[in-house]
Amino acid sequence: MTILGSLDTKSFLPWIDRHAAKLGLEQRISHADQARIELILAGPVELIDAMEMGCSLGPINVWVEDIQRAEAVDDTI
């Protein structure tokens, strides 16, 4: 999953960690900067859908413009 926008990584990365854990998803951040976060998620598709919805709403100091999803070639977390 690639999240694009105006992203405050200091608040959004811990937020992603907490919400992935609440959903029971395994996750690994592969890239993070103020404009893009790339993460690899593993778990049921329905829960990954819920994670995408949560990320689109995110913390108040984050503006998500787009979320792109693709299946990982190597899904090792």
C-alpha atoms as one frame of an Amber mdcrd trajectory, in Angstrom:
protein
   0.000   0.000   0.000   1.339   3.431  -0.920  -0.118   6.454   0.855   0.378
   9.825  -0.818  -0.331  13.296   0.543   0.849  15.719   3.160   1.958  13.235
   5.796   3.290  13.966   9.273   5.355  10.811   9.743   5.962  11.522  13.455
   2.281  11.008  14.187   1.157   8.871  11.241   3.697   6.039  11.542   2.786
   5.214  15.167  -0.886   5.564  14.171  -0.358   3.005  11.376   1.391   0.637
  13.814  -1.465   0.851  16.341  -4.248   0.379  13.818  -2.548  -2.505  12.024
  -2.106  -4.214  15.405  -5.770  -3.612  16.323  -6.786  -5.260  13.054  -4.364
  -8.147  13.555  -2.373  -7.295  10.434   1.328  -7.830  10.026   2.945  -4.715
   8.603   6.304  -3.326   7.636   7.083   0.224   6.521   9.401   0.096   3.506
   9.581   3.865   2.900   8.371   6.955   4.741   8.724  10.649   4.046   6.459
  13.698   4.245   4.829  12.935   0.878   4.773   9.132   0.650   4.552   6.118
   2.929   4.966   2.634   1.522   3.931  -0.274   3.678   3.571  -3.980   3.225
   0.548  -5.545   4.884  -0.280  -9.200   5.411  -3.634 -10.509   6.535  -7.192
 -11.070   5.351  -8.233  -8.829   2.447 -11.223  -7.516   4.403  -8.950  -6.278
   7.185  -6.542  -4.708   4.699  -9.588  -2.933   3.217 -10.417  -1.664   6.715
  -6.813  -0.487   7.149  -7.023   1.411   3.850 -10.234   3.112   4.972  -8.683
   4.016   8.315  -5.560   5.412   6.661  -7.653   7.510   4.301  -9.178   9.208
   7.359  -5.978   9.106   9.438  -4.959  11.484  12.213  -6.146  15.102  11.988
  -2.708  16.501  11.062  -2.401  14.241   7.982  -3.922  14.887   4.561  -4.156
  11.711   2.473  -4.606  12.489  -1.217  -4.410   8.962  -2.606  -3.862   5.368
  -1.557  -2.545   2.906  -4.097  -2.610  -0.836  -3.548  -0.807  -3.624  -5.319
  -0.013  -7.204  -4.488   3.523  -7.585  -3.243   5.837  -9.784  -5.259   7.687
 -10.760  -2.085   5.229 -10.670   0.810   7.847 -11.357   3.476   7.257  -9.096
   6.431
